[in-house]
Tab-separated table of C-alpha atoms and ligand atoms in Angstrom:
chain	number	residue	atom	x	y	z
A	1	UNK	CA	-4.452	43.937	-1.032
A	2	UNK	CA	-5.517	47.626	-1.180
A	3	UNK	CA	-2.027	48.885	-2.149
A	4	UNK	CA	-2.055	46.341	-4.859
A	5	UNK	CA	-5.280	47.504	-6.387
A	6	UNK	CA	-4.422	51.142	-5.463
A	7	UNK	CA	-1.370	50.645	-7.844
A	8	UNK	CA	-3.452	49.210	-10.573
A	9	UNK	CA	-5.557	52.398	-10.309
A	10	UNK	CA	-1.963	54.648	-10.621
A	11	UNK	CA	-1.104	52.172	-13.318
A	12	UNK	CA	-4.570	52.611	-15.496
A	13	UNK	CA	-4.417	56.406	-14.721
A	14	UNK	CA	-0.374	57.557	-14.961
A	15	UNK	CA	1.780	54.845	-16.463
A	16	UNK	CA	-0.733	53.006	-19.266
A	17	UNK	CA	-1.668	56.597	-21.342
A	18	UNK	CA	2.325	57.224	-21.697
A	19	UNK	CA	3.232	53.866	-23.011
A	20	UNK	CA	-0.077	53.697	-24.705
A	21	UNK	CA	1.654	52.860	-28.374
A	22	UNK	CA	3.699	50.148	-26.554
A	23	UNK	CA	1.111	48.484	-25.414
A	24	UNK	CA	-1.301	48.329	-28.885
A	25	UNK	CA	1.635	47.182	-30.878
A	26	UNK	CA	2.024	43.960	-28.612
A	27	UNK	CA	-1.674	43.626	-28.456
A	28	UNK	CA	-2.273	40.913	-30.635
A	29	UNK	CA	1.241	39.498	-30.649
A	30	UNK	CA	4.954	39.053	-28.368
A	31	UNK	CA	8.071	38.716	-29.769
A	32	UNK	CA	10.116	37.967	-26.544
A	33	UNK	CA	13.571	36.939	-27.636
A	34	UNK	CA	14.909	35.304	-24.063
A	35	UNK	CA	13.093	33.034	-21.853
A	36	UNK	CA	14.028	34.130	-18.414
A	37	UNK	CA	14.089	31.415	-15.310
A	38	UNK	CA	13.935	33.006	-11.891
A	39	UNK	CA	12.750	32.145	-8.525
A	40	UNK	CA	9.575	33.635	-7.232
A	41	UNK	CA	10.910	35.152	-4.267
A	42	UNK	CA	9.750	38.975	-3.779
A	43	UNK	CA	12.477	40.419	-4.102
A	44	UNK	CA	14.241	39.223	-7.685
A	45	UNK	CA	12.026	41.309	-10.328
A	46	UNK	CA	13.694	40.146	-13.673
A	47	UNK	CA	12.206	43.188	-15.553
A	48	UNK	CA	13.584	45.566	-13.088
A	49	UNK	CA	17.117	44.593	-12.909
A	50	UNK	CA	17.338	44.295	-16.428
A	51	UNK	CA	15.385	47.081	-17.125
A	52	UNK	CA	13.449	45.028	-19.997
A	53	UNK	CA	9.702	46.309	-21.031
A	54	UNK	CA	6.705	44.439	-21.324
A	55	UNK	CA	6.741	42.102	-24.968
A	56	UNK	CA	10.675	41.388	-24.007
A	57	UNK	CA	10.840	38.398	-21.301
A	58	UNK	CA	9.262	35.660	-21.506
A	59	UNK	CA	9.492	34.439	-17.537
A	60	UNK	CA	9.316	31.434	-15.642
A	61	UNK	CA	8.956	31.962	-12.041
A	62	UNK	CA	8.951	29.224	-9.287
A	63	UNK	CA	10.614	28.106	-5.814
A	64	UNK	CA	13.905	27.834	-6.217
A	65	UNK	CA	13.738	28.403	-10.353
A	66	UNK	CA	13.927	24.773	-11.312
A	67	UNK	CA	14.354	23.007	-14.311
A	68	UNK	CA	13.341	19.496	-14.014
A	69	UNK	CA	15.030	17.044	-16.069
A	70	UNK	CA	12.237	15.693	-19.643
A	71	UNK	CA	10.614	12.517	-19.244
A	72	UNK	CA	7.770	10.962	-20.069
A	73	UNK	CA	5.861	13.094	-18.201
A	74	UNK	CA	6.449	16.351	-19.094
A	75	UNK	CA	5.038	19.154	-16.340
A	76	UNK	CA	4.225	23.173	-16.789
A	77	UNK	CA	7.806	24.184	-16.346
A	78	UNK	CA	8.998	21.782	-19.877
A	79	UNK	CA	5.714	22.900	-21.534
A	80	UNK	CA	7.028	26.313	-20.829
A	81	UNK	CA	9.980	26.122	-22.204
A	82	UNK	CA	8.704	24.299	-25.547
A	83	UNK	CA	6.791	27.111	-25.987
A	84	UNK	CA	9.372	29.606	-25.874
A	85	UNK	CA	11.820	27.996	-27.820
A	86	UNK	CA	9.325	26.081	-30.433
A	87	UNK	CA	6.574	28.491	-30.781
A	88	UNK	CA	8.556	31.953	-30.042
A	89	UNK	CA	12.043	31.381	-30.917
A	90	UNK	CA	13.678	32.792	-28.124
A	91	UNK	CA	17.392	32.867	-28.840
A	92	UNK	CA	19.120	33.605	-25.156
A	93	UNK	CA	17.605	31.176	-22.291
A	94	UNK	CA	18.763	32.345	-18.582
A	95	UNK	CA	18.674	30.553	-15.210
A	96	UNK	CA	19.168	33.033	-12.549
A	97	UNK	CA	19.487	32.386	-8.997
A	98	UNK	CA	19.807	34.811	-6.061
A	99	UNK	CA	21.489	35.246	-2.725
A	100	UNK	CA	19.687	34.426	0.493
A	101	UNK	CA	17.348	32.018	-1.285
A	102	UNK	CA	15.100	30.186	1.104
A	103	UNK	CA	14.713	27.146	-1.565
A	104	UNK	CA	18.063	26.396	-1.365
A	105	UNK	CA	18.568	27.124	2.483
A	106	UNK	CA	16.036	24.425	3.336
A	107	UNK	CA	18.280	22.091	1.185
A	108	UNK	CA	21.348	23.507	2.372
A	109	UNK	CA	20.710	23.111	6.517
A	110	UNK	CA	18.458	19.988	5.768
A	111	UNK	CA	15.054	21.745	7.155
A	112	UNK	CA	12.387	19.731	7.556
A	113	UNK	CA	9.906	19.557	5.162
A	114	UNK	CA	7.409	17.584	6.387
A	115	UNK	CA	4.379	20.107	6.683
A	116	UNK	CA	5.363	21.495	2.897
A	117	UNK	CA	5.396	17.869	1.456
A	118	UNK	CA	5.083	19.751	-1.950
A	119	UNK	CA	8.571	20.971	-1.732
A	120	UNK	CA	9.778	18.685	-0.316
A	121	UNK	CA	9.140	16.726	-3.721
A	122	UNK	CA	10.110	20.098	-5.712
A	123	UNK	CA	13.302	20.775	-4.271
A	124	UNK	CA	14.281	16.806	-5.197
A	125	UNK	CA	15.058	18.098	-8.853
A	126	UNK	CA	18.250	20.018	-7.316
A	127	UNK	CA	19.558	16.607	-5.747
A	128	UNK	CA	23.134	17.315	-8.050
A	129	UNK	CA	23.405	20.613	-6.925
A	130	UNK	CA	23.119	19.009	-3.409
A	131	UNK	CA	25.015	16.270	-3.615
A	132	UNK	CA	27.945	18.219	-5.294
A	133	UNK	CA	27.222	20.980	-1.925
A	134	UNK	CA	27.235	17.991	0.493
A	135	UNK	CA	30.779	17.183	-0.785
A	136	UNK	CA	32.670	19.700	0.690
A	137	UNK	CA	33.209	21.184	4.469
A	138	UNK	CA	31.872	24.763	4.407
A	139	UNK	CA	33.189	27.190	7.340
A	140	UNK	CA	29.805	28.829	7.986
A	141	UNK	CA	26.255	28.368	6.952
A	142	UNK	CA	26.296	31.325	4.743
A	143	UNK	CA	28.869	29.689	2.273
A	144	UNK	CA	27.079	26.572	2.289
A	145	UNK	CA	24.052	27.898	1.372
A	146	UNK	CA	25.881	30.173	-1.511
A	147	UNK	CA	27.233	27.479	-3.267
A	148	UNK	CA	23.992	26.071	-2.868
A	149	UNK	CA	22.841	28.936	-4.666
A	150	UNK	CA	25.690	28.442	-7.253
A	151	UNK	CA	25.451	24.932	-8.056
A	152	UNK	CA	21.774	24.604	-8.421
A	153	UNK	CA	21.598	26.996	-11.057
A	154	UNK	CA	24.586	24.730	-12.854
A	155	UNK	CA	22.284	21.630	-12.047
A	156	UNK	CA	18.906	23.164	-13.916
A	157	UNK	CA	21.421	24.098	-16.653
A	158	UNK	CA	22.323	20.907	-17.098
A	159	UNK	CA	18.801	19.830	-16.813
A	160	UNK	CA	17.450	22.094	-19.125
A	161	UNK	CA	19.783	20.796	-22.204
A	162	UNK	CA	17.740	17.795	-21.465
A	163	UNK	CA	14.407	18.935	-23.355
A	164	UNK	CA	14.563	18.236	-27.040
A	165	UNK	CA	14.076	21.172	-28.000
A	166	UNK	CA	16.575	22.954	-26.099
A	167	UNK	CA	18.849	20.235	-27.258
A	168	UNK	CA	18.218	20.850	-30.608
A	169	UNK	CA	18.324	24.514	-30.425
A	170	UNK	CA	21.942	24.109	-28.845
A	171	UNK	CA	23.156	21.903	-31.637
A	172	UNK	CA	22.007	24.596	-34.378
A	173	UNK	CA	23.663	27.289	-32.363
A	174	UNK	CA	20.910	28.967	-32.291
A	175	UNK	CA	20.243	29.136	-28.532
A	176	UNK	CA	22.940	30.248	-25.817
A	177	UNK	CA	22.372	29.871	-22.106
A	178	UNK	CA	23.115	31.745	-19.421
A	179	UNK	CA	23.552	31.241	-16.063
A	180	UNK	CA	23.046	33.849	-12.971
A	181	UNK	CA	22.982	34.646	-9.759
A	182	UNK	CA	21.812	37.911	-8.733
A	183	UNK	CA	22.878	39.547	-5.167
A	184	UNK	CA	19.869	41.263	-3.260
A	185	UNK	CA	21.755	43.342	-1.036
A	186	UNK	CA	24.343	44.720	-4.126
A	187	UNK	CA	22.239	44.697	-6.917
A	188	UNK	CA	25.397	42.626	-8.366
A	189	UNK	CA	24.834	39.391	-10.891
A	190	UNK	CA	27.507	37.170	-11.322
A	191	UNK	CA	27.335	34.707	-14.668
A	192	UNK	CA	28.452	31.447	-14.874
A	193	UNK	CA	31.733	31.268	-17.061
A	194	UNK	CA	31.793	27.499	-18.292
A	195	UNK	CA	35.076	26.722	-19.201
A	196	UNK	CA	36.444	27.899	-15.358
A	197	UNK	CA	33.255	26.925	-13.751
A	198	UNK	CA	33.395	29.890	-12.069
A	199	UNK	CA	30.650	32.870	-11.332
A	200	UNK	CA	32.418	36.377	-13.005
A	201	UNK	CA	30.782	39.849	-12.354
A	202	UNK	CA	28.426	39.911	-15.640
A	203	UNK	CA	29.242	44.182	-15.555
A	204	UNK	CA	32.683	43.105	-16.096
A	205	UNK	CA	32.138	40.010	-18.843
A	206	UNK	CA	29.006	40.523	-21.029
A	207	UNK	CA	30.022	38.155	-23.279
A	208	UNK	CA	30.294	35.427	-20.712
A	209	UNK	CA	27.648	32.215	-21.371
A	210	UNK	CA	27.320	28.983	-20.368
A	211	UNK	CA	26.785	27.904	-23.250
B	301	ZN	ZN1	14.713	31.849	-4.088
């Protein structure tokens, strides 16, 4: 805990009096335009690897960055969302995944759950991804738990479209989403190309969405 508060102190001291203006023009408003949907592991910093400032994500972090489907009982992660697309207008709305998740390795080699009941009920929301994974023979771990990786973020895509007003926003055209999955180890993101269903290297296709 002391390097965290010993970075606050660097932070208040170095960093805050050079981007001093930044920070009183979003005092007392944000004008994010994408909502960004990540995992919470350590290692994925959305800000960092796309180099966006504070006032330009709006982020949703959690295990495994899950979308679960609307119903009639909507939870944090839909009011979220509502709020980002209702409230702030974000335009661009991306899912990204990343290699060597442990989310999806406890789905992929069937880990028991049982003294993390929590996820265990969690990690039901990315039951297509699994069921599509489950499908095919994989040659190693590794692979399975990629595609794991690959197809969940396709499965909270597809879950996503089912709020209203991500629905609605898609029908207007005036939303686009993305989907990701960023590499640890090469600092690479692919993006999912919907009409291959394929991942493409995003440095090579910028234009790529989902949709
Ligand atoms: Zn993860």
């Amino acid at each position: 805990m002391q390097h965290i508060i010993e970075g606050f102190l660097n932070f208040q001291k170095e960093i805050f009096p050079q981007r001093k203006e930044l920070f009183r023009s979003l005092a007392s408003s944000q004008n994010p335009k994408a909502l960004f949907i990540s995992c919470s592991d350590s290692r994925l910093v959305p800000e960092l690897v796309t180099q966006q400032e504070p006032g330009q994500l709006f982020v949703i972090r959690n295990a495994g960055n899950i979308v679960p489907s609307f119903g009639p009982e909507p939870g944090g992660v839909s009011a979220t969302i509502e709020y980002a697309v209702v409230a702030l207008g974000v335009t661009d709305i991306v899912i990204c995944g990343h290699s060597n998740c442990g989310a999806m390795k406890a789905i992929a080699e069937s880990q028991p759950l049982d003294p993390m009941p929590a996820v265990a009920h969690w990690l039901h929301y990315a039951d297509a991804a699994k069921a599509v994974v489950e499908k095919k023979t994989w040659a190693n771990e590794i692979d399975k738990v990629n595609a794991m990786v690959e197809e969940n973020v396709i499965a909270q895509l597809n879950n996503i479209k089912t709020h209203p007003c991500v629905a609605v926003g898609l029908r207007n055209n005036a939303i686009r989403l993305h989907g990701w999955v960023y590499d640890i180890e090469s600092g690479e993101i692919r993006t999912l190309d919907k009409n291959s269903k394929t991942y493409v290297s995003l440095a090579d296709n910028p234009h790529v969405h989902f949709e």
